[in-house]
Structures are given as C-alpha cells and as structure tokens.
mmCIF file of C-alpha atoms in Angstrom:
data_model
loop_
_atom_site.group_PDB
_atom_site.id
_atom_site.type_symbol
_atom_site.label_atom_id
_atom_site.label_comp_id
_atom_site.label_asym_id
_atom_site.label_seq_id
_atom_site.Cartn_x
_atom_site.Cartn_y
_atom_site.Cartn_z
ATOM 1 C CA MET A 29 -10.414 6.737 7.994
ATOM 2 C CA THR A 30 -11.621 6.600 4.303
ATOM 3 C CA LEU A 31 -11.136 9.691 2.032
ATOM 4 C CA GLU A 32 -13.527 10.722 -0.502
ATOM 5 C CA GLU A 33 -12.959 12.502 -4.061
ATOM 6 C CA GLY A 34 -12.873 16.185 -3.681
ATOM 7 C CA LEU A 35 -11.967 16.177 -0.004
ATOM 8 C CA ARG A 36 -9.036 18.597 0.961
ATOM 9 C CA VAL A 37 -6.163 16.889 2.719
ATOM 10 C CA LYS A 38 -2.749 17.543 4.066
ATOM 11 C CA LEU A 39 0.240 15.421 4.297
ATOM 12 C CA ALA A 40 0.615 14.082 7.801
ATOM 13 C CA ARG A 41 4.256 13.713 7.634
ATOM 14 C CA ASP A 42 7.404 14.434 5.651
ATOM 15 C CA LEU A 43 7.982 12.615 2.455
ATOM 16 C CA ARG A 44 11.062 11.978 0.726
ATOM 17 C CA LEU A 45 10.874 10.528 -2.930
ATOM 18 C CA ALA A 46 13.878 9.427 -4.704
ATOM 19 C CA GLY A 47 14.865 7.702 -7.910
ATOM 20 C CA ALA A 48 15.047 8.593 -11.687
ATOM 21 C CA LEU A 49 12.343 11.206 -12.896
ATOM 22 C CA VAL A 50 10.821 10.959 -16.361
ATOM 23 C CA ALA A 51 8.368 13.107 -18.512
ATOM 24 C CA ALA A 52 4.820 11.892 -18.017
ATOM 25 C CA GLY A 53 3.964 9.242 -20.389
ATOM 26 C CA ASP A 54 7.668 7.843 -20.824
ATOM 27 C CA ASP A 55 8.866 4.569 -19.723
ATOM 28 C CA PRO A 56 11.232 5.014 -16.633
ATOM 29 C CA MET A 57 14.816 4.719 -17.735
ATOM 30 C CA PRO A 58 16.759 1.817 -15.801
ATOM 31 C CA THR A 59 19.479 3.516 -13.740
ATOM 32 C CA ASP A 60 22.041 0.816 -13.447
ATOM 33 C CA THR A 61 22.557 0.271 -17.314
ATOM 34 C CA GLY A 62 25.800 2.319 -17.390
ATOM 35 C CA ILE A 63 24.682 4.124 -20.519
ATOM 36 C CA GLU A 64 25.163 7.955 -20.434
ATOM 37 C CA THR A 65 22.274 10.145 -21.612
ATOM 38 C CA GLU A 66 22.589 13.326 -23.545
ATOM 39 C CA THR A 67 21.542 15.044 -20.207
ATOM 40 C CA GLU A 68 24.389 13.368 -18.385
ATOM 41 C CA THR A 69 27.156 13.975 -20.900
ATOM 42 C CA GLY A 70 26.146 17.601 -21.769
ATOM 43 C CA SER A 71 26.346 16.660 -25.475
ATOM 44 C CA ASP A 72 24.284 18.779 -27.829
ATOM 45 C CA ALA A 73 23.833 15.868 -30.332
ATOM 46 C CA ASP A 74 20.307 15.577 -31.655
ATOM 47 C CA THR A 75 18.937 12.037 -30.782
ATOM 48 C CA ASP A 76 15.812 10.321 -31.311
ATOM 49 C CA ASP A 77 16.047 7.567 -28.738
ATOM 50 C CA GLY A 78 13.848 9.045 -26.138
ATOM 51 C CA THR A 79 16.308 9.578 -23.597
ATOM 52 C CA ASP A 80 16.627 13.338 -24.146
ATOM 53 C CA ASP A 81 13.544 13.864 -21.981
ATOM 54 C CA VAL A 82 15.017 11.889 -18.958
ATOM 55 C CA VAL A 83 16.124 13.785 -16.052
ATOM 56 C CA VAL A 84 18.011 12.175 -13.399
ATOM 57 C CA GLY A 85 17.027 13.291 -9.958
ATOM 58 C CA GLY A 86 18.363 12.705 -6.548
ATOM 59 C CA SER A 87 15.353 13.248 -4.288
ATOM 60 C CA LEU A 88 12.410 15.462 -3.714
ATOM 61 C CA SER A 89 11.029 16.278 -0.454
ATOM 62 C CA LEU A 90 7.311 17.174 0.437
ATOM 63 C CA ALA A 91 6.844 18.831 3.771
ATOM 64 C CA SER A 92 4.197 17.521 6.297
ATOM 65 C CA GLY A 93 1.237 19.937 6.087
ATOM 66 C CA THR A 94 1.350 20.627 2.210
ATOM 67 C CA GLU A 95 -2.412 20.619 1.279
ATOM 68 C CA GLY A 96 -4.157 19.162 -1.965
ATOM 69 C CA THR A 97 -7.202 17.647 -3.180
ATOM 70 C CA VAL A 98 -8.134 13.920 -3.521
ATOM 71 C CA GLU A 99 -8.645 13.282 -7.134
ATOM 72 C CA ARG A 100 -9.418 9.625 -6.866
ATOM 73 C CA VAL A 101 -9.935 6.877 -4.295
ATOM 74 C CA HIS A 102 -9.026 3.157 -5.108
ATOM 75 C CA ASP A 103 -10.481 0.962 -2.648
ATOM 76 C CA HIS A 104 -8.749 -2.486 -2.562
ATOM 77 C CA ARG A 105 -10.962 -4.149 -0.084
ATOM 78 C CA ASP A 106 -13.234 -5.488 -2.746
ATOM 79 C CA ARG A 107 -10.484 -7.413 -4.528
ATOM 80 C CA GLU A 108 -9.933 -10.907 -3.400
ATOM 81 C CA VAL A 109 -6.586 -11.277 -1.342
ATOM 82 C CA ARG A 110 -5.165 -14.773 -1.584
ATOM 83 C CA GLN A 111 -4.952 -16.362 1.786
ATOM 84 C CA SER A 112 -1.789 -17.939 2.914
ATOM 85 C CA HIS A 113 -1.895 -21.665 4.415
ATOM 86 C CA GLY A 114 -1.543 -20.214 7.769
ATOM 87 C CA ALA A 115 -4.435 -17.598 7.514
ATOM 88 C CA ARG A 116 -6.670 -20.562 6.058
ATOM 89 C CA GLU A 117 -5.699 -22.875 8.964
ATOM 90 C CA TYR A 118 -6.464 -20.072 11.329
ATOM 91 C CA VAL A 119 -10.116 -19.745 9.960
ATOM 92 C CA ARG A 120 -10.350 -23.297 9.946
ATOM 93 C CA LEU A 121 -9.293 -24.007 13.581
ATOM 94 C CA LYS A 122 -10.937 -20.801 14.943
ATOM 95 C CA SER A 123 -14.414 -21.970 13.321
ATOM 96 C CA LEU A 124 -13.714 -25.517 15.025
ATOM 97 C CA LEU A 125 -13.193 -23.703 18.372
ATOM 98 C CA ASP A 126 -16.369 -21.494 17.885
ATOM 99 C CA ASP A 127 -18.702 -24.478 16.858
ATOM 100 C CA PHE A 128 -17.355 -27.398 18.992
ATOM 101 C CA GLY A 129 -15.183 -25.751 21.904
ATOM 102 C CA HIS A 130 -17.649 -26.138 24.528
ATOM 103 C CA GLN A 131 -17.790 -30.005 23.873
ATOM 104 C CA MET A 132 -13.950 -30.526 23.808
ATOM 105 C CA PRO A 133 -11.996 -31.961 26.670
ATOM 106 C CA PRO A 134 -9.945 -29.345 28.358
ATOM 107 C CA GLU A 135 -6.502 -30.485 27.190
ATOM 108 C CA THR A 136 -7.825 -30.648 23.490
ATOM 109 C CA LEU A 137 -9.187 -27.091 23.959
ATOM 110 C CA ARG A 138 -5.969 -25.967 25.411
ATOM 111 C CA GLN A 139 -3.963 -27.261 22.480
ATOM 112 C CA LEU A 140 -6.478 -25.872 19.781
ATOM 113 C CA GLU A 141 -6.274 -22.268 21.510
ATOM 114 C CA GLU A 142 -2.536 -22.449 21.445
ATOM 115 C CA GLN A 143 -2.486 -23.215 17.865
ATOM 116 C CA ILE A 144 -4.906 -20.497 17.116
ATOM 117 C CA GLY A 145 -2.678 -18.171 19.144
ATOM 118 C CA SER A 146 0.333 -18.951 17.132
ATOM 119 C CA LEU A 147 -1.453 -18.437 13.702
ATOM 120 C CA GLU A 148 -3.139 -15.115 14.748
ATOM 121 C CA PRO A 149 -0.366 -12.845 13.646
ATOM 122 C CA GLU A 150 -0.397 -14.305 10.110
ATOM 123 C CA TRP A 151 -4.382 -13.871 10.131
ATOM 124 C CA ILE A 152 -3.896 -10.239 11.158
ATOM 125 C CA ALA A 153 -1.386 -9.534 8.411
ATOM 126 C CA HIS A 154 -3.912 -11.139 5.877
ATOM 127 C CA GLN A 155 -6.627 -8.890 7.263
ATOM 128 C CA GLY A 156 -4.134 -5.830 6.958
ATOM 129 C CA ARG A 157 -3.653 -6.593 3.358
ATOM 130 C CA LYS A 158 -7.392 -6.659 2.798
ATOM 131 C CA LEU A 159 -7.946 -3.204 4.133
ATOM 132 C CA ARG A 160 -5.726 -1.196 1.725
ATOM 133 C CA VAL A 161 -7.037 1.976 0.437
ATOM 134 C CA THR A 162 -4.829 4.355 -2.035
ATOM 135 C CA VAL A 163 -5.498 7.836 -3.375
ATOM 136 C CA ARG A 164 -4.426 10.232 -5.892
ATOM 137 C CA VAL A 165 -3.910 13.503 -4.511
ATOM 138 C CA ARG A 166 -3.182 16.882 -6.470
ATOM 139 C CA LEU A 167 -1.120 19.099 -4.120
ATOM 140 C CA ASP A 168 -1.509 22.651 -4.100
ATOM 141 C CA ASN A 169 2.110 23.008 -5.456
ATOM 142 C CA GLY A 170 1.250 21.038 -8.496
ATOM 143 C CA PHE A 171 2.642 17.825 -7.668
ATOM 144 C CA VAL A 172 0.411 14.643 -7.848
ATOM 145 C CA LEU A 173 0.805 11.915 -5.669
ATOM 146 C CA ASP A 174 -0.777 8.751 -7.115
ATOM 147 C CA ASP A 175 -1.380 5.170 -5.640
ATOM 148 C CA VAL A 176 -0.274 6.279 -2.206
ATOM 149 C CA HIS A 177 -1.808 5.029 1.038
ATOM 150 C CA GLU A 178 -4.547 7.076 2.548
ATOM 151 C CA ASP A 179 -2.899 7.039 6.069
ATOM 152 C CA LEU A 180 -0.275 9.555 4.888
ATOM 153 C CA PHE A 181 -2.947 12.118 4.688
ATOM 154 C CA THR A 182 -5.137 13.847 7.337
ATOM 155 C CA VAL A 183 -8.202 16.041 6.735
ATOM 156 C CA SER A 184 -7.593 19.756 6.257
ATOM 157 C CA GLU A 185 -9.396 21.771 8.620
ATOM 158 C CA ALA A 186 -10.020 24.547 6.011
#
C-alpha cells in the first residue's frame, strides 16, 4: 500500500513512544549525562543554557484507530541501496542459472541451485530495504508522527 498526501488514515496498532521530549527545534538532551536540569531539581534560578525547555518524559501511548492526515510521503525506493556481498552473489548466480542452467550437467545445476537457495534470505532482506516508504502524519489530536513506516497506518473509511 502506498499512501498519498492528504489521505485520511488511522493507526493500525497501538504505539508507545519513550524517551526524552524536547521543544521543537531544540537538540535532544543526552539522558545519561548525570546533569540535573532546572526542571528536575525544581530550582527557580534563571539559566541561559537552553535546558529550561527540556521536559523529561517517560512515555506516550497512542491508541490504534487514532485518525490523522498524511502530510508528506517519502519514498525511499528511488535511492540506491548498497548491496551486500551475498546479495551481489545471489544476482550473479541467479543470472548464471537463468542464462546457462539448461546447458549445465545435472550435478553442477544442483549445486548452483543450492548456492542460490542459501543466498536467497539475504537477497530478500536487501529487497525489503529498497521498498521502504515513510510518511509524516498529523493526527487529529495534534500529534505529528514523522518518518514512520507507512505500514503503521490503514486508510480511514470516513
């Protein structure tokens, strides 16, 4: 399924987002620094280090069925995905089989088919990386999910 901009969608399953939350435009603050921020200590001191906008959140849950509108679709299929050695070898051997398999002795043909079979999972994984489509969806509750896989959504009936 390929989503389009402006399409009404809904979450296909529950989502749980966890980690540090920051104001839009700010860099995320590392969570393992051991530095307490003004928010954590309860201090009223005026600081200009930019950490006063940081809110440390535990998690946010979004229920399946939450509806929204697709704002942007980013199709990664057109970018070049680097093939692993196994994926390149699969293509080479498969081409050899397709072009010359009918002329090969039975034992050689069997060995070639076994080699291709052992490399097929790596080829399938490579193909999966090429077919990735991500979207930006503005949910009706105001939340925006950006750079998420399109499979998290279904088309809304409304």
